[in-house]
């Protein structure tokens, strides 16, 4: 049986909000056992002594139906009693931690302290949240993404994005290059029929995964389709557009996405009007997927596109 | 100047609720710099990966005016959003952690992980809560109190008190004997004119402090006044009365208190009707101090008693 005759085994490579929404669509469309999600952990950081994995959390909350439709972080309807008390005691409230959200960070930190790997801790949290598809952190080792600004300051990604509100211009992004992908991540890539690069920020969500030993080779060997994180030259959410200008001195566009992923991309999904002259197959369709029904539609179209063209 | 001519330097030795209320009265009556509180940490335990010090918390919350007047734990008006979410995810809610309370445990755990001693972490939390008198944990080392039941099971104190609701009969209490008192604790005792044993459970609140190296010697050398934790043979709060029966096979009474502290007690404060034939001076007065004004009254009477008789 060729790949074309059966539903493909899909690996989704994802970062924050856009990635989580694409994953939610694939999750609805693909049968049990056919989807594995590899999630960026380059944004992980420690706050209040807790291990916080923003991208894992966003993916898990989205799949569990807990994520707000609009806001790109945390749990819908969460309260902020702990944060309010921390403020009353003079704490710096730069990072918004909700009360329900906090349970995730407590569980993770506690599991890690007890000797679990991040992969195991994530699986335990997924079970509690009723998530049945494997959500794999890219690595069990710390691999912090560092933002280097145009005035040559280095800072952790969350410090740049949240504390500094993404204002300082970025000269380059350094991924934590000495960390290894987990055996589960490499195993999932080895078994994949199709790898989907979700509409996440290539610099800070996808590249940290690509940069891990062994991952780039699998991306070259496998059918890879990316969904553009840019619509009409603008990022749907987050700081990507200004990063393209300041890092690559290029116009942010679908063309830039194709160039950035040059050498291993087998298909690219772009928004209507973003089509351009290109050697690889393009699918031009609405890639705005804030609403759940659009996530499902895009997932179906993407899988159909991959099946017919690759 | 003799001790009688000036306000005494007081060290209060305290455990849970009764101790905290006595400390609150002394705190109101004594001038800045004249009161140091030594608090039991034998009940400390880890929950959700957080370092919880129930007796330190009760003393701090009481001094900060945050403790409920009735309930013996936590913060008045606290919410329980984190606990509710933990329950929703299948967590065992055996220990009630409030959202505001949680900030204390997060701060403490974070400070300890960053290399602070428990003494330093406590001082930092006290500063945040606006508490100016020194609150000293008895030790910076773990010294867990172990309850041995009459059917020869050993369990941590919180497991026995909270999880088992104090139901299994206690045969004996083992204090964490290898831990050391801190230099600050021994220094405060050395400088004290008067040591007050607060109306806390002698077995599980006072004895763990007494059992630390060097403390018992200071108690023999100093003027020591205890406030009975029993009123008419009953504990005001907590499991003391049944422990007296099961551990010492005695009637719980003020007389038992005097016997328990035999050898270093210079005065004992008992409730009206609890007077008994005794070689040491007794002060017979209302020792029910749930209300703030009663705490202040008792503190004044105790200091007057100590000044005139010792």
Coordinates of N, CA and C in Angstrom, one line a residue, chain A residues 47-50 61 66 75 79 81-82 85-86 88-91 99-104 106-107 110 125 128-129, chain B residues 47-50 61 66 75 79 81-82 85-86 88-91 99-104 106-107 110 125 128-129:
Chain A
X47 N 10.1 30.6 36.4 CA 9.4 31.8 37.0 C 8.8 31.3 38.3
X48 N 9.0 32.0 39.4 CA 8.6 31.6 40.7 C 9.1 30.2 41.0
X49 N 10.3 29.9 40.5 CA 10.8 28.6 40.7 C 10.1 27.5 39.9
X50 N 9.2 27.8 39.1 CA 8.5 26.8 38.3 C 9.0 26.7 36.9
X61 N -3.3 23.1 26.0 CA -4.6 23.8 26.3 C -5.5 23.9 25.1
X66 N -9.2 24.1 26.2 CA -9.1 25.1 27.3 C -8.6 26.4 26.9
X75 N -5.4 29.8 30.0 CA -6.7 29.0 30.0 C -7.9 30.0 30.0
X79 N -8.7 32.4 36.6 CA -8.6 33.5 37.6 C -7.2 33.8 37.9
X81 N -5.9 34.9 41.2 CA -5.8 35.2 42.6 C -4.4 35.1 43.1
X82 N -3.6 34.1 42.7 CA -2.2 33.9 43.1 C -1.4 35.1 42.6
X85 N -2.1 38.2 44.7 CA -1.5 38.2 46.0 C 0.0 38.5 45.8
X86 N 0.6 37.9 44.8 CA 2.0 38.1 44.6 C 2.3 39.6 44.4
X88 N 0.4 42.1 45.5 CA 0.2 42.8 46.8 C 1.5 42.7 47.7
X89 N 2.2 41.6 47.5 CA 3.4 41.4 48.3 C 4.7 42.0 47.6
X90 N 4.4 42.8 46.5 CA 5.5 43.5 45.9 C 6.2 42.7 44.8
X91 N 5.6 41.6 44.4 CA 6.2 40.8 43.3 C 6.0 41.5 41.9
X99 N -4.5 31.0 37.8 CA -4.5 30.0 38.9 C -4.6 28.5 38.3
X100 N -5.4 28.3 37.3 CA -5.6 27.0 36.7 C -4.3 26.6 36.0
X101 N -3.8 27.6 35.2 CA -2.5 27.4 34.5 C -1.4 27.0 35.5
X102 N -1.4 27.6 36.6 CA -0.4 27.3 37.6 C -0.3 25.8 38.0
X103 N -1.4 25.1 38.0 CA -1.5 23.7 38.3 C -0.6 22.9 37.3
X104 N -0.6 23.3 36.0 CA 0.3 22.7 35.0 C 1.8 22.9 35.4
X106 N 3.1 23.6 38.3 CA 3.4 22.9 39.6 C 3.6 21.4 39.3
X107 N 2.7 20.8 38.5 CA 2.8 19.4 38.2 C 4.1 19.1 37.5
X110 N 7.2 19.7 39.8 CA 7.2 18.6 40.7 C 7.7 17.3 40.1
X125 N 0.7 15.3 32.2 CA -0.2 16.4 32.2 C -1.2 16.2 31.1
X128 N -3.9 14.0 32.3 CA -4.8 14.7 33.2 C -5.8 15.6 32.5
X129 N -5.3 16.1 31.3 CA -6.2 17.0 30.5 C -7.0 16.2 29.5
Chain B
X47 N 4.6 19.4 49.5 CA 3.3 19.1 48.8 C 3.3 19.8 47.5
X48 N 2.9 19.2 46.5 CA 3.0 19.7 45.1 C 4.4 20.2 44.8
X49 N 5.4 19.6 45.4 CA 6.8 20.0 45.2 C 7.2 21.3 46.0
X50 N 6.3 21.8 46.8 CA 6.5 23.0 47.6 C 6.8 22.8 49.0
X61 N 1.1 34.6 59.5 CA -0.3 35.1 59.1 C -1.0 35.8 60.3
X66 N -3.5 38.4 59.0 CA -4.2 37.7 57.8 C -4.9 36.4 58.2
X75 N -5.2 31.8 55.2 CA -5.4 33.2 55.2 C -6.9 33.5 55.1
X79 N -9.0 32.4 48.5 CA -9.8 31.6 47.5 C -9.0 30.3 47.2
X81 N -8.9 28.5 44.0 CA -9.0 28.3 42.5 C -7.9 27.2 42.1
X82 N -6.7 27.3 42.6 CA -5.7 26.4 42.2 C -6.1 25.0 42.7
X85 N -8.8 23.4 40.6 CA -8.3 22.9 39.3 C -7.5 21.6 39.5
X86 N -6.7 21.6 40.5 CA -6.0 20.4 40.8 C -7.0 19.2 41.0
X88 N -10.0 19.0 39.7 CA -10.6 18.7 38.4 C -9.7 17.8 37.6
X89 N -8.3 17.9 37.8 CA -7.4 17.1 37.1 C -7.1 15.8 37.8
X90 N -7.9 15.5 38.8 CA -7.7 14.2 39.5 C -6.7 14.2 40.7
X91 N -6.2 15.4 41.1 CA -5.3 15.5 42.2 C -6.0 15.2 43.5
X99 N -5.1 30.1 47.5 CA -4.4 30.8 46.4 C -3.4 31.8 47.0
X100 N -3.8 32.6 48.0 CA -2.9 33.6 48.6 C -1.8 32.9 49.4
X101 N -2.2 31.9 50.1 CA -1.3 31.0 50.9 C -0.2 30.5 50.0
X102 N -0.6 30.0 48.8 CA 0.3 29.4 47.9 C 1.5 30.3 47.5
X103 N 1.3 31.6 47.5 CA 2.4 32.6 47.2 C 3.5 32.4 48.3
X104 N 3.1 32.2 49.5 CA 4.1 31.9 50.6 C 5.0 30.7 50.3
X106 N 5.4 29.2 47.4 CA 6.2 29.4 46.2 C 7.4 30.2 46.5
X107 N 7.2 31.3 47.2 CA 8.4 32.1 47.6 C 9.4 31.3 48.4
X110 N 11.1 28.6 46.2 CA 12.0 29.3 45.3 C 13.3 29.8 45.9
X125 N 9.9 36.5 53.5 CA 8.4 36.5 53.5 C 7.9 37.4 54.6
X128 N 7.9 40.9 53.2 CA 6.8 41.1 52.3 C 5.4 41.3 53.0
X129 N 5.3 40.6 54.2 CA 4.0 40.7 54.9 C 4.0 41.8 55.9

